Amino acid sequence: RKEVEQDPGPFNVPEGATVAFNCTYSNSASQSFFWYRQDCRKEPKLLMSVYSSGNEDGRFTAQLNRASQYISLLIRDSKLSDSATYLCVVNKLGYQKVTFGTGTKLQVIP
Amino acid sequence: GAGVSQSPSNKVTEKGKDVELRCDPISGHTALYWYRQSLGQGLEFLIYFQGNSAPDKSGLPSDRFSAERTGGSVSTLTIQRTQQEDSAVYLCATRQLNLSSYNEQFFGPGTRLTVL
C-alpha cells in the first residue's frame, strides 16, 4: 500500500460547483499535512496546511480525520482558475522527509 | 532573489553524457530536497539534505545519480551517462527546520532535462 494515496481524477466540474477530494495515508505516526497546488508545467505551491481542528481559507476547507487516516479538501463555488492538480502531502513525526501523493487533477469547465 | 532558484531551466543532452543541475535555496533553509517529475506523473523523491549531510538518499534511482551540498547552501544533482528515461523535470525544494513540523516546502521552477 502506498504511503499516500489520491484519486488521480480527472474531476470535471462546472463553474460554481462544490468539489471534494480525499487523500488517505498509511502511517499513523504522520504528524503534519498539507495540500499543494500544481498548475500545468509549474512547480507545486502550498495551498493550505491541514490542522487537527480543520481550517478554512475563503472557498477552501481542509479537514483531517486521524481515526480513518485521511485528509480532505473542499472547494466551494469552483472557478475556472481552480483548474490544477492538487497534491496531498504528509510528514511523519520527527522526520523531515515529506511524502507527496500523486495528485488529483481538477478541471473546472465553463 | 527571495525564492529557490534552479539552473539551467532547460537542458538538452545526448545519451551517455553527464549533466549537472544546480539548486540555490532560500537563505536560512537548512533542509533541501530533490524530486523528479516525469510528464503527467507525480513527484518522485530523490534525496534530502539536512545541512550538508544527506540522511535520506533512498530515492536515487541508480548509482548514476549523485548529489552534494556545500556550505549548507547550494546543491548540485549530477547524472552520469544519461539515459533517455532520465528525461524529466527535476525540482528542488527547501524548507526551514525548526520545532514546527508545519514548515512548508518552497519549490524552485525546476530544470527540464531532455536526453536525446
Short mmCIF file of N, CA and C in Angstrom, two decimals, chain A residues 31-34 36 38 41-46 49-52 64 66 87 89 91 95-103, chain B residues 31 33 35 37 39 41-43 45 48 50 56 58 91 95-98 100-110 112:
data_model
loop_
_atom_site.label_atom_id
_atom_site.label_comp_id
_atom_site.label_asym_id
_atom_site.label_seq_id
_atom_site.Cartn_x
_atom_site.Cartn_y
_atom_site.Cartn_z
N GLN A 31 2.29 13.32 11.13
CA GLN A 31 2.07 14.41 12.07
C GLN A 31 1.51 15.67 11.44
N SER A 32 2.00 16.00 10.27
CA SER A 32 1.56 17.24 9.64
C SER A 32 1.15 16.97 8.20
N PHE A 33 0.22 17.78 7.75
CA PHE A 33 -0.46 17.50 6.49
C PHE A 33 -0.67 18.81 5.72
N PHE A 34 -0.59 18.68 4.42
CA PHE A 34 -0.68 19.88 3.58
C PHE A 34 -1.42 19.54 2.30
N TYR A 36 -1.02 20.97 -1.57
CA TYR A 36 -0.30 21.81 -2.52
C TYR A 36 -1.09 21.83 -3.82
N GLN A 38 -0.57 22.38 -8.02
CA GLN A 38 0.39 22.43 -9.10
C GLN A 38 -0.32 22.72 -10.42
N ARG A 41 2.83 22.41 -15.89
CA ARG A 41 4.19 22.83 -16.20
C ARG A 41 4.75 23.88 -15.23
N LYS A 42 4.21 23.88 -14.04
CA LYS A 42 4.71 24.78 -13.00
C LYS A 42 5.10 23.96 -11.77
N GLU A 43 5.81 24.62 -10.85
CA GLU A 43 6.18 23.92 -9.63
C GLU A 43 5.01 23.92 -8.64
N PRO A 44 4.98 22.95 -7.72
CA PRO A 44 3.93 22.93 -6.70
C PRO A 44 4.06 24.13 -5.75
N LYS A 45 2.91 24.60 -5.29
CA LYS A 45 2.90 25.69 -4.30
C LYS A 45 1.91 25.34 -3.20
N LEU A 46 2.24 25.74 -1.98
CA LEU A 46 1.38 25.44 -0.85
C LEU A 46 0.02 26.10 -1.01
N SER A 49 -2.18 24.38 4.87
CA SER A 49 -1.84 23.32 5.82
C SER A 49 -3.14 22.76 6.38
N VAL A 50 -3.09 21.54 6.88
CA VAL A 50 -4.29 20.89 7.41
C VAL A 50 -4.06 20.61 8.88
N TYR A 51 -4.76 21.30 9.73
CA TYR A 51 -4.58 21.15 11.16
C TYR A 51 -5.64 20.21 11.73
N SER A 52 -5.38 19.73 12.92
CA SER A 52 -6.29 18.76 13.55
C SER A 52 -7.71 19.31 13.66
N LEU A 64 -8.99 17.04 8.68
CA LEU A 64 -8.16 15.89 8.99
C LEU A 64 -8.97 14.90 9.81
N ARG A 66 -8.04 11.70 11.79
CA ARG A 66 -6.93 10.83 12.21
C ARG A 66 -7.40 9.39 12.39
N LEU A 87 -2.13 18.26 -4.76
CA LEU A 87 -1.24 17.26 -4.18
C LEU A 87 -1.42 17.20 -2.67
N VAL A 89 0.11 16.08 0.89
CA VAL A 89 1.47 15.93 1.42
C VAL A 89 1.40 15.56 2.89
N ASN A 91 3.74 14.44 6.44
CA ASN A 91 5.04 14.48 7.09
C ASN A 91 4.98 13.61 8.35
N TYR A 95 10.45 13.40 11.48
CA TYR A 95 11.15 13.01 10.26
C TYR A 95 10.95 14.12 9.24
N GLN A 96 12.01 14.63 8.69
CA GLN A 96 11.88 15.80 7.84
C GLN A 96 11.50 15.48 6.40
N LYS A 97 11.56 14.23 6.02
CA LYS A 97 11.13 13.88 4.67
C LYS A 97 9.62 13.93 4.60
N VAL A 98 9.12 14.58 3.57
CA VAL A 98 7.68 14.62 3.36
C VAL A 98 7.33 13.71 2.20
N THR A 99 6.14 13.20 2.21
CA THR A 99 5.69 12.29 1.16
C THR A 99 4.54 12.93 0.39
N PHE A 100 4.68 13.00 -0.90
CA PHE A 100 3.66 13.57 -1.77
C PHE A 100 2.78 12.47 -2.36
N GLY A 101 1.50 12.74 -2.42
CA GLY A 101 0.62 11.90 -3.22
C GLY A 101 0.84 12.23 -4.69
N THR A 102 0.25 11.41 -5.55
CA THR A 102 0.44 11.60 -6.98
C THR A 102 -0.45 12.70 -7.55
N GLY A 103 -1.39 13.18 -6.73
CA GLY A 103 -2.19 14.31 -7.16
C GLY A 103 -3.54 13.95 -7.71
N ALA B 31 16.97 22.52 5.20
CA ALA B 31 16.54 21.29 4.54
C ALA B 31 16.38 21.54 3.04
N TYR B 33 15.54 19.40 -0.73
CA TYR B 33 15.01 18.17 -1.31
C TYR B 33 15.14 18.23 -2.83
N TYR B 35 13.47 16.32 -6.23
CA TYR B 35 12.42 15.45 -6.74
C TYR B 35 12.56 15.37 -8.26
N GLN B 37 10.00 14.67 -11.72
CA GLN B 37 8.62 14.55 -12.18
C GLN B 37 8.62 14.31 -13.68
N LEU B 39 6.53 13.56 -17.25
CA LEU B 39 5.34 14.19 -17.81
C LEU B 39 4.07 13.47 -17.36
N GLN B 41 3.11 12.75 -14.46
CA GLN B 41 3.26 11.87 -13.29
C GLN B 41 3.40 12.69 -12.01
N GLY B 42 3.38 11.99 -10.89
CA GLY B 42 3.56 12.65 -9.61
C GLY B 42 5.03 12.92 -9.31
N LEU B 43 5.27 13.51 -8.16
CA LEU B 43 6.63 13.81 -7.72
C LEU B 43 7.31 12.54 -7.21
N PHE B 45 10.47 11.35 -5.07
CA PHE B 45 11.50 11.79 -4.16
C PHE B 45 12.85 11.18 -4.56
N TYR B 48 17.29 13.93 0.16
CA TYR B 48 17.01 15.01 1.10
C TYR B 48 18.30 15.36 1.84
N GLN B 50 20.02 17.64 5.04
CA GLN B 50 19.85 18.46 6.23
C GLN B 50 21.23 19.07 6.47
N ASP B 56 18.75 10.91 3.89
CA ASP B 56 17.89 10.01 3.12
C ASP B 56 18.19 10.20 1.65
N SER B 58 17.40 7.54 -0.38
CA SER B 58 16.77 6.29 -0.81
C SER B 58 16.10 6.38 -2.17
N LEU B 91 13.00 18.92 -9.78
CA LEU B 91 12.57 20.01 -8.91
C LEU B 91 13.36 19.99 -7.60
N ARG B 95 13.29 24.06 2.80
CA ARG B 95 12.38 24.17 3.94
C ARG B 95 13.18 24.62 5.15
N GLN B 96 12.57 25.45 5.96
CA GLN B 96 13.20 25.88 7.19
C GLN B 96 13.01 24.79 8.23
N LEU B 97 14.03 24.51 9.00
CA LEU B 97 13.91 23.49 10.05
C LEU B 97 13.85 24.17 11.41
N ASN B 98 12.75 23.93 12.11
CA ASN B 98 12.66 24.38 13.50
C ASN B 98 11.71 23.44 14.20
N SER B 100 8.63 23.51 14.58
CA SER B 100 7.35 23.30 13.92
C SER B 100 7.47 22.28 12.81
N SER B 101 6.56 21.36 12.76
CA SER B 101 6.55 20.40 11.66
C SER B 101 5.70 20.91 10.50
N TYR B 102 5.15 22.11 10.67
CA TYR B 102 4.29 22.65 9.64
C TYR B 102 4.99 23.62 8.72
N ASN B 103 6.30 23.54 8.65
CA ASN B 103 7.00 24.40 7.71
C ASN B 103 6.81 23.90 6.29
N GLU B 104 6.39 24.79 5.42
CA GLU B 104 6.12 24.37 4.05
C GLU B 104 7.41 24.25 3.26
N GLN B 105 7.34 23.48 2.19
CA GLN B 105 8.43 23.40 1.23
C GLN B 105 8.21 24.46 0.16
N PHE B 106 9.27 25.12 -0.20
CA PHE B 106 9.24 26.10 -1.30
C PHE B 106 10.00 25.49 -2.47
N PHE B 107 9.33 25.45 -3.60
CA PHE B 107 9.91 24.80 -4.77
C PHE B 107 10.55 25.82 -5.71
N GLY B 108 11.62 25.38 -6.34
CA GLY B 108 12.17 26.13 -7.46
C GLY B 108 11.37 25.82 -8.72
N PRO B 109 11.67 26.54 -9.81
CA PRO B 109 10.91 26.36 -11.06
C PRO B 109 11.26 25.08 -11.80
N GLY B 110 12.32 24.40 -11.37
CA GLY B 110 12.67 23.14 -12.00
C GLY B 110 13.65 23.27 -13.16
N ARG B 112 14.18 21.32 -16.74
CA ARG B 112 13.60 20.34 -17.67
C ARG B 112 14.74 19.68 -18.43
#
